[in-house]
Amino acid sequence: NAGVMQNPRHLVRRRGQEARLRCSPMKGHSHVYWYRQLPEEGLKFMVYLQKENIIDESGMPKERFSAEFPKEGPSILRIQQVVRGDSAAYFCASSSSPGTGEEKLFFGSGTQLSVL
Amino acid sequence: GENVEQHPSTLSVQEGDSAVIKCTYSDSASNYFPWYKQELGKRPQLIIDIRSNVGEKKDQRIAVTLNKTAKHFSLHITETQPEDSAVYFCAASTGRNTGRRALTFGSGTRLQVQP
């Protein structure tokens, strides 16, 4: 079981470019969560997805940010027209417990986004 | 929504001593409380969790206690070792009734175990 896979590990973008972050959940998991972590800070919830559905996007900025989890392939977090303030570590997590409200989340290694 | 407060933000102990980290939560509907350990530059890893139907859970040197009435829970690490040095995060589940099933995390505690 390969665990949650994120790529790339490091991503450098110039202001105004687009950033695409990928996450493949653990085998058998159909729930994906994206969290953002600034240096020396905690994990801030962004979005929760199941296959082909966004369940909760209350933590994601309305502008420039979008997420998807297609039927086939990884989940994608897309940030358009990046700004310096988007620089952070973005962690993906997955779980397999549907509908219980008691999710064991398993995290990927994160993508460190740096905006120049 | 749920709000999780975590204290202290930093904690330094001597090897062999105990360490205690405390968290409070605001949403009385929360019913799942995990703890994660994050070493520098690495992913958060689940170390222990507790559900609302129990008051205490222990796993070797790690224990977690939950007081639902007071809405607080704590992580206890006994006989600390240098490899316990990391940032520890508490979290609370917002519960199925709200339609959200994501975890809300505390701000983290940086634990330093001095050899």
Short mmCIF file of C-alpha atoms in Angstrom, two decimals, chain A residues 8-104:
data_model
loop_
_atom_site.label_atom_id
_atom_site.label_comp_id
_atom_site.label_asym_id
_atom_site.label_seq_id
_atom_site.Cartn_x
_atom_site.Cartn_y
_atom_site.Cartn_z
CA PRO A 8 5.40 17.60 -7.12
CA ARG A 9 7.21 17.84 -3.75
CA HIS A 10 8.42 21.32 -4.61
CA LEU A 11 6.87 23.75 -7.07
CA VAL A 12 8.22 27.17 -7.96
CA ARG A 13 6.03 29.64 -9.80
CA ARG A 14 6.28 33.29 -10.71
CA ARG A 15 3.50 35.67 -9.79
CA GLY A 16 0.59 35.34 -12.20
CA GLN A 17 1.32 31.76 -13.23
CA GLU A 18 -0.84 28.73 -12.48
CA ALA A 19 0.01 26.04 -9.95
CA ARG A 20 -1.38 22.50 -10.21
CA LEU A 21 -0.93 20.18 -7.26
CA ARG A 22 -1.74 16.49 -7.54
CA CYS A 23 -2.82 13.96 -4.97
CA SER A 24 -3.44 10.24 -5.31
CA PRO A 25 -5.21 8.81 -2.24
CA MET A 26 -4.34 5.56 -0.56
CA LYS A 27 -5.65 2.49 -2.30
CA GLY A 28 -9.26 1.93 -1.35
CA HIS A 29 -9.78 5.51 -0.14
CA SER A 30 -12.40 7.62 -1.85
CA HIS A 31 -12.29 10.74 0.32
CA VAL A 32 -9.69 13.45 -0.23
CA TYR A 33 -8.96 16.55 1.84
CA TRP A 34 -6.67 19.45 1.08
CA TYR A 35 -4.99 21.43 3.85
CA ARG A 36 -2.66 24.41 3.72
CA GLN A 37 0.16 25.01 6.17
CA LEU A 38 2.10 28.23 6.54
CA PRO A 39 5.52 28.14 8.28
CA GLU A 40 5.24 27.69 12.04
CA GLU A 41 1.45 27.41 11.78
CA GLY A 42 -1.20 24.73 11.89
CA LEU A 43 -3.09 22.94 9.16
CA LYS A 44 -5.95 24.95 7.69
CA PHE A 45 -8.76 23.03 6.00
CA MET A 46 -9.42 24.02 2.40
CA VAL A 47 -11.66 21.48 0.67
CA TYR A 48 -13.12 17.98 1.04
CA LEU A 49 -13.92 15.91 -2.03
CA GLN A 50 -15.25 12.52 -2.93
CA LYS A 51 -15.04 11.08 -6.41
CA GLU A 52 -16.60 13.62 -8.82
CA ASN A 53 -18.09 15.63 -5.95
CA ILE A 54 -17.04 18.58 -3.84
CA ILE A 55 -18.50 17.96 -0.40
CA ASP A 56 -17.19 20.99 1.48
CA GLU A 57 -15.17 23.86 0.07
CA SER A 58 -15.77 26.29 2.91
CA GLY A 59 -12.04 26.71 3.60
CA MET A 60 -11.04 27.48 0.04
CA PRO A 61 -10.82 31.07 -1.26
CA LYS A 62 -13.57 31.79 -3.78
CA GLU A 63 -11.18 33.46 -6.20
CA ARG A 64 -8.33 31.71 -8.06
CA PHE A 65 -8.58 28.38 -6.19
CA SER A 66 -10.35 25.28 -7.46
CA ALA A 67 -10.25 21.57 -6.75
CA GLU A 68 -11.45 18.43 -8.44
CA PHE A 69 -11.37 14.69 -7.90
CA PRO A 70 -12.34 13.02 -11.18
CA LYS A 71 -13.62 9.52 -11.59
CA GLU A 72 -10.24 8.48 -12.93
CA GLY A 73 -6.94 9.96 -11.87
CA PRO A 74 -5.67 12.04 -8.99
CA SER A 75 -7.26 14.92 -7.17
CA ILE A 76 -6.04 18.29 -8.42
CA LEU A 77 -5.76 21.54 -6.50
CA ARG A 78 -5.42 24.41 -8.95
CA ILE A 79 -4.31 27.91 -8.07
CA GLN A 80 -4.59 30.46 -10.84
CA GLN A 81 -2.64 33.73 -11.04
CA VAL A 82 -0.55 32.88 -8.00
CA VAL A 83 0.58 35.60 -5.61
CA ARG A 84 3.38 35.56 -3.03
CA GLY A 85 0.86 34.96 -0.26
CA ASP A 86 0.03 31.58 -1.80
CA SER A 87 3.48 30.30 -0.81
CA ALA A 88 2.89 27.48 1.65
CA ALA A 89 2.94 23.73 2.08
CA TYR A 90 -0.18 22.10 0.70
CA PHE A 91 -1.03 18.73 2.21
CA CYS A 92 -3.48 16.22 0.88
CA ALA A 93 -5.05 13.58 3.09
CA SER A 94 -7.32 10.65 2.36
CA SER A 95 -9.69 8.50 4.35
CA SER A 96 -11.93 5.52 3.82
CA SER A 97 -14.64 5.93 6.45
CA PRO A 98 -17.79 7.13 4.76
CA GLY A 99 -20.41 9.03 6.65
CA THR A 100 -19.24 8.43 10.17
CA GLY A 101 -17.79 11.83 10.95
CA GLU A 102 -14.85 10.02 12.49
CA GLU A 103 -12.28 10.04 9.79
CA LYS A 104 -8.79 8.66 10.18
#
